[in-house]
């Protein structure tokens, strides 16, 4: 496994983590009263857009999983439309799962859906960028020993860390602490964000430390 490829992955992941920082800091210079807690819905929108933009640009520049076949323009348009549909379906699916786990069904629908969009941005969007709208490839990557590259291993780690972060973020909500960050879905979205950023940093380090044991075989 080449060290240059791991450094490339680390640089890309650090830029993705930087997008979260920029989404938190930069809008405060342009929007009065902007803050993660005070204007959380606005932050959810800005963070989702910023992270999505960085991921798409990095994918187009680095092309970590580029197919050797040349695709027609019509195929690219079809692929793009499928990706948009898959992303929207992912948002709906995450929204339904979050409601099943106890989120309000009717009240705070906007908050729940924007949280679902954030989770989809941290997980599904990265799958679409790397694997495209290919459900079989998604199943392969998230199965045991299914990754075929360090990029797919990183995708596994960041996706799981994001979901676990959101899950752990729900624990403080029912506690009677009366803190502003306990309002739905602030603690969950912050947990998902910290999990996502932690996964971005952990993934290349874990791959570097275990590079001698990792063997990627074409399937």
mmCIF file of C-alpha atoms in Angstrom:
data_model
loop_
_atom_site.group_PDB
_atom_site.id
_atom_site.type_symbol
_atom_site.label_atom_id
_atom_site.label_comp_id
_atom_site.label_asym_id
_atom_site.label_seq_id
_atom_site.Cartn_x
_atom_site.Cartn_y
_atom_site.Cartn_z
ATOM 1 C CA UNK A 1 0.000 0.000 0.000
ATOM 2 C CA UNK A 2 1.480 3.302 -1.058
ATOM 3 C CA UNK A 3 2.119 5.936 1.585
ATOM 4 C CA UNK A 4 1.328 8.639 -0.983
ATOM 5 C CA UNK A 5 -2.236 7.342 -1.330
ATOM 6 C CA UNK A 6 -2.731 7.374 2.434
ATOM 7 C CA UNK A 7 -1.431 10.944 2.615
ATOM 8 C CA UNK A 8 -3.807 11.831 -0.200
ATOM 9 C CA UNK A 9 -6.683 10.357 1.772
ATOM 10 C CA UNK A 10 -5.630 12.212 4.912
ATOM 11 C CA UNK A 11 -5.470 15.522 3.058
ATOM 12 C CA UNK A 12 -8.918 14.968 1.547
ATOM 13 C CA UNK A 13 -10.415 14.042 4.922
ATOM 14 C CA UNK A 14 -8.868 17.068 6.612
ATOM 15 C CA UNK A 15 -10.401 19.307 3.952
ATOM 16 C CA UNK A 16 -13.785 17.674 4.600
ATOM 17 C CA UNK A 17 -13.351 18.350 8.316
ATOM 18 C CA UNK A 18 -12.395 21.926 7.468
ATOM 19 C CA UNK A 19 -15.719 22.323 5.659
ATOM 20 C CA UNK A 20 -17.548 21.755 8.960
ATOM 21 C CA UNK A 21 -15.381 24.368 10.678
ATOM 22 C CA UNK A 22 -16.010 26.870 7.879
ATOM 23 C CA UNK A 23 -19.752 26.208 8.027
ATOM 24 C CA UNK A 24 -19.665 27.023 11.736
ATOM 25 C CA UNK A 25 -17.416 30.096 11.668
ATOM 26 C CA UNK A 26 -17.821 31.928 8.347
ATOM 27 C CA UNK A 27 -21.631 32.534 8.371
ATOM 28 C CA UNK A 28 -21.285 34.478 11.641
ATOM 29 C CA UNK A 29 -19.581 37.268 9.657
ATOM 30 C CA UNK A 30 -22.557 37.606 7.297
ATOM 31 C CA UNK A 31 -25.620 36.611 9.352
ATOM 32 C CA UNK A 32 -26.557 38.558 12.472
ATOM 33 C CA UNK A 33 -26.926 36.383 15.543
ATOM 34 C CA UNK A 34 -25.755 33.231 13.786
ATOM 35 C CA UNK A 35 -24.657 30.446 16.126
ATOM 36 C CA UNK A 36 -24.823 26.678 16.252
ATOM 37 C CA UNK A 37 -27.252 26.709 19.191
ATOM 38 C CA UNK A 38 -29.128 29.958 18.592
ATOM 39 C CA UNK A 39 -29.849 29.425 14.902
ATOM 40 C CA UNK A 40 -29.459 25.683 14.720
ATOM 41 C CA UNK A 41 -31.709 25.114 11.705
ATOM 42 C CA UNK A 42 -29.719 27.639 9.687
ATOM 43 C CA UNK A 43 -26.509 25.942 10.766
ATOM 44 C CA UNK A 44 -27.878 22.548 9.702
ATOM 45 C CA UNK A 45 -28.596 23.914 6.221
ATOM 46 C CA UNK A 46 -25.242 25.681 5.895
ATOM 47 C CA UNK A 47 -23.281 22.698 7.210
ATOM 48 C CA UNK A 48 -25.048 20.242 4.894
ATOM 49 C CA UNK A 49 -24.463 22.437 1.837
ATOM 50 C CA UNK A 50 -20.838 23.159 2.736
ATOM 51 C CA UNK A 51 -19.934 19.528 3.462
ATOM 52 C CA UNK A 52 -21.713 18.340 0.310
ATOM 53 C CA UNK A 53 -19.917 20.925 -1.832
ATOM 54 C CA UNK A 54 -16.484 20.005 -0.468
ATOM 55 C CA UNK A 55 -17.118 16.279 -0.930
ATOM 56 C CA UNK A 56 -18.295 16.676 -4.514
ATOM 57 C CA UNK A 57 -15.405 18.974 -5.466
ATOM 58 C CA UNK A 58 -12.826 16.668 -3.867
ATOM 59 C CA UNK A 59 -14.311 13.684 -5.659
ATOM 60 C CA UNK A 60 -14.154 15.464 -9.002
ATOM 61 C CA UNK A 61 -10.562 16.563 -8.404
ATOM 62 C CA UNK A 62 -9.110 13.394 -6.841
ATOM 63 C CA UNK A 63 -11.253 10.846 -8.715
ATOM 64 C CA UNK A 64 -10.434 8.030 -6.242
ATOM 65 C CA UNK A 65 -12.658 5.435 -7.912
ATOM 66 C CA UNK A 66 -12.680 6.498 -11.550
ATOM 67 C CA UNK A 67 -13.845 3.886 -14.022
ATOM 68 C CA UNK A 68 -11.523 3.228 -16.983
ATOM 69 C CA UNK A 69 -14.528 3.189 -19.304
ATOM 70 C CA UNK A 70 -15.485 6.431 -21.001
ATOM 71 C CA UNK A 71 -19.107 7.308 -20.341
ATOM 72 C CA UNK A 72 -21.437 9.183 -22.649
ATOM 73 C CA UNK A 73 -22.984 12.507 -21.705
ATOM 74 C CA UNK A 74 -26.433 10.887 -21.504
ATOM 75 C CA UNK A 75 -25.064 8.261 -19.101
ATOM 76 C CA UNK A 76 -23.580 10.985 -16.882
ATOM 77 C CA UNK A 77 -26.892 12.861 -16.791
ATOM 78 C CA UNK A 78 -28.754 9.656 -15.932
ATOM 79 C CA UNK A 79 -26.222 8.877 -13.203
ATOM 80 C CA UNK A 80 -26.569 12.383 -11.759
ATOM 81 C CA UNK A 81 -30.365 12.161 -11.660
ATOM 82 C CA UNK A 82 -30.173 8.748 -9.993
ATOM 83 C CA UNK A 83 -27.798 10.166 -7.372
ATOM 84 C CA UNK A 84 -30.251 12.995 -6.639
ATOM 85 C CA UNK A 85 -33.114 10.511 -6.264
ATOM 86 C CA UNK A 86 -31.046 8.227 -4.038
ATOM 87 C CA UNK A 87 -30.030 11.143 -1.832
ATOM 88 C CA UNK A 88 -33.638 12.302 -1.436
ATOM 89 C CA UNK A 89 -34.763 8.741 -0.649
ATOM 90 C CA UNK A 90 -31.975 8.518 1.916
ATOM 91 C CA UNK A 91 -33.243 11.678 3.612
ATOM 92 C CA UNK A 92 -36.768 10.225 3.770
ATOM 93 C CA UNK A 93 -35.452 6.906 5.096
ATOM 94 C CA UNK A 94 -33.325 8.554 7.777
ATOM 95 C CA UNK A 95 -36.304 10.743 8.731
ATOM 96 C CA UNK A 96 -38.497 7.656 9.164
ATOM 97 C CA UNK A 97 -35.832 5.832 11.197
ATOM 98 C CA UNK A 98 -35.303 8.858 13.438
ATOM 99 C CA UNK A 99 -39.066 9.064 14.094
ATOM 100 C CA UNK A 100 -39.166 5.337 14.896
ATOM 101 C CA UNK A 101 -36.384 5.939 17.427
ATOM 102 C CA UNK A 102 -38.512 8.492 19.264
ATOM 103 C CA UNK A 103 -38.363 11.822 17.442
ATOM 104 C CA UNK A 104 -41.662 13.803 17.302
ATOM 105 C CA UNK A 105 -43.880 12.554 14.476
ATOM 106 C CA UNK A 106 -45.817 15.758 13.751
ATOM 107 C CA UNK A 107 -44.132 18.452 15.803
ATOM 108 C CA UNK A 108 -40.645 19.673 14.828
ATOM 109 C CA UNK A 109 -40.894 18.020 11.408
ATOM 110 C CA UNK A 110 -38.545 20.587 9.869
ATOM 111 C CA UNK A 111 -35.929 20.004 12.552
ATOM 112 C CA UNK A 112 -36.129 16.229 12.126
ATOM 113 C CA UNK A 113 -35.918 16.380 8.334
ATOM 114 C CA UNK A 114 -32.931 18.756 8.335
ATOM 115 C CA UNK A 115 -31.182 16.444 10.776
ATOM 116 C CA UNK A 116 -31.915 13.578 8.363
ATOM 117 C CA UNK A 117 -30.429 15.660 5.538
ATOM 118 C CA UNK A 118 -27.289 16.225 7.614
ATOM 119 C CA UNK A 119 -26.949 12.480 8.286
ATOM 120 C CA UNK A 120 -27.462 11.724 4.599
ATOM 121 C CA UNK A 121 -24.768 14.253 3.735
ATOM 122 C CA UNK A 122 -22.303 12.580 6.106
ATOM 123 C CA UNK A 123 -23.079 9.062 4.863
ATOM 124 C CA UNK A 124 -25.126 8.624 1.668
ATOM 125 C CA UNK A 125 -23.565 11.506 -0.240
ATOM 126 C CA UNK A 126 -20.082 10.084 0.300
ATOM 127 C CA UNK A 127 -21.316 6.689 -0.936
ATOM 128 C CA UNK A 128 -22.756 8.336 -4.035
ATOM 129 C CA UNK A 129 -19.529 10.222 -4.710
ATOM 130 C CA UNK A 130 -17.332 7.142 -4.350
ATOM 131 C CA UNK A 131 -19.574 4.293 -5.497
ATOM 132 C CA UNK A 132 -22.316 5.974 -7.474
ATOM 133 C CA UNK A 133 -25.969 4.834 -7.397
ATOM 134 C CA UNK A 134 -24.986 1.181 -7.098
ATOM 135 C CA UNK A 135 -26.741 -0.529 -4.202
ATOM 136 C CA UNK A 136 -24.801 -3.762 -4.705
ATOM 137 C CA UNK A 137 -21.514 -1.865 -4.305
ATOM 138 C CA UNK A 138 -22.861 -0.243 -1.142
ATOM 139 C CA UNK A 139 -23.783 -3.628 0.308
ATOM 140 C CA UNK A 140 -20.352 -4.987 -0.605
ATOM 141 C CA UNK A 141 -18.483 -2.081 0.996
ATOM 142 C CA UNK A 142 -20.404 -2.307 4.262
ATOM 143 C CA UNK A 143 -20.101 -6.078 4.507
ATOM 144 C CA UNK A 144 -17.248 -7.762 6.341
ATOM 145 C CA UNK A 145 -13.968 -7.419 4.426
ATOM 146 C CA UNK A 146 -15.861 -5.802 1.553
ATOM 147 C CA UNK A 147 -13.678 -2.729 1.040
ATOM 148 C CA UNK A 148 -11.522 -2.777 -2.083
ATOM 149 C CA UNK A 149 -9.488 0.392 -1.427
ATOM 150 C CA UNK A 150 -8.438 2.705 1.360
ATOM 151 C CA UNK A 151 -11.142 5.127 0.200
ATOM 152 C CA UNK A 152 -13.806 2.508 0.782
ATOM 153 C CA UNK A 153 -12.328 1.666 4.195
ATOM 154 C CA UNK A 154 -12.475 5.374 5.043
ATOM 155 C CA UNK A 155 -16.092 5.455 3.868
ATOM 156 C CA UNK A 156 -16.920 2.587 6.221
ATOM 157 C CA UNK A 157 -15.325 4.294 9.216
ATOM 158 C CA UNK A 158 -16.721 7.796 8.676
ATOM 159 C CA UNK A 159 -20.255 6.535 8.005
ATOM 160 C CA UNK A 160 -20.319 4.354 11.117
ATOM 161 C CA UNK A 161 -18.804 7.100 13.273
ATOM 162 C CA UNK A 162 -21.441 9.584 12.043
ATOM 163 C CA UNK A 163 -24.334 7.261 12.846
ATOM 164 C CA UNK A 164 -22.888 6.245 16.222
ATOM 165 C CA UNK A 165 -22.266 9.902 17.053
ATOM 166 C CA UNK A 166 -25.908 10.730 16.311
ATOM 167 C CA UNK A 167 -27.053 7.793 18.434
ATOM 168 C CA UNK A 168 -24.892 8.747 21.407
ATOM 169 C CA UNK A 169 -26.005 12.359 21.012
ATOM 170 C CA UNK A 170 -29.573 11.331 21.848
ATOM 171 C CA UNK A 171 -28.691 10.148 25.374
ATOM 172 C CA UNK A 172 -28.646 13.605 27.052
ATOM 173 C CA UNK A 173 -32.028 14.693 25.619
ATOM 174 C CA UNK A 174 -34.316 13.058 28.244
ATOM 175 C CA UNK A 175 -32.099 14.106 31.163
ATOM 176 C CA UNK A 176 -33.513 16.875 33.347
ATOM 177 C CA UNK A 177 -30.573 19.266 32.939
ATOM 178 C CA UNK A 178 -32.511 22.023 31.160
ATOM 179 C CA UNK A 179 -29.597 22.935 28.906
ATOM 180 C CA UNK A 180 -30.119 24.786 25.601
ATOM 181 C CA UNK A 181 -28.233 22.106 23.656
ATOM 182 C CA UNK A 182 -30.725 19.447 24.823
ATOM 183 C CA UNK A 183 -33.410 20.865 22.528
ATOM 184 C CA UNK A 184 -34.201 18.509 19.642
ATOM 185 C CA UNK A 185 -32.171 17.816 17.518
ATOM 186 C CA UNK A 186 -29.152 19.825 18.639
ATOM 187 C CA UNK A 187 -27.337 17.171 20.663
ATOM 188 C CA UNK A 188 -27.942 14.513 17.983
ATOM 189 C CA UNK A 189 -26.742 16.683 15.116
ATOM 190 C CA UNK A 190 -23.698 17.780 17.116
ATOM 191 C CA UNK A 191 -23.001 14.144 17.989
ATOM 192 C CA UNK A 192 -23.241 13.170 14.318
ATOM 193 C CA UNK A 193 -20.954 16.057 13.346
ATOM 194 C CA UNK A 194 -18.319 15.199 15.939
ATOM 195 C CA UNK A 195 -18.571 11.545 14.943
ATOM 196 C CA UNK A 196 -18.119 12.466 11.288
ATOM 197 C CA UNK A 197 -15.068 14.616 12.007
ATOM 198 C CA UNK A 198 -13.612 11.964 14.296
ATOM 199 C CA UNK A 199 -14.107 9.347 11.580
ATOM 200 C CA UNK A 200 -12.346 11.556 9.032
ATOM 201 C CA UNK A 201 -9.279 11.723 11.262
ATOM 202 C CA UNK A 202 -9.391 8.165 12.593
ATOM 203 C CA UNK A 203 -9.780 6.514 9.165
ATOM 204 C CA UNK A 204 -6.392 7.406 7.601
ATOM 205 C CA UNK A 205 -4.596 6.855 10.910
ATOM 206 C CA UNK A 206 -6.179 3.416 11.334
ATOM 207 C CA UNK A 207 -5.353 2.516 7.728
ATOM 208 C CA UNK A 208 -1.756 3.678 8.215
ATOM 209 C CA UNK A 209 -1.284 1.609 11.359
ATOM 210 C CA UNK A 210 -2.870 -1.492 9.799
ATOM 211 C CA UNK A 211 -1.561 -1.094 6.254
ATOM 212 C CA UNK A 212 0.498 -4.289 6.440
ATOM 213 C CA UNK A 213 -2.574 -6.353 7.335
ATOM 214 C CA UNK A 214 -4.871 -4.714 4.785
ATOM 215 C CA UNK A 215 -5.042 -6.484 1.449
ATOM 216 C CA UNK A 216 -7.505 -5.251 -1.122
ATOM 217 C CA UNK A 217 -8.511 -7.744 -3.779
ATOM 218 C CA UNK A 218 -10.495 -6.954 -6.887
ATOM 219 C CA UNK A 219 -13.924 -8.533 -7.021
#
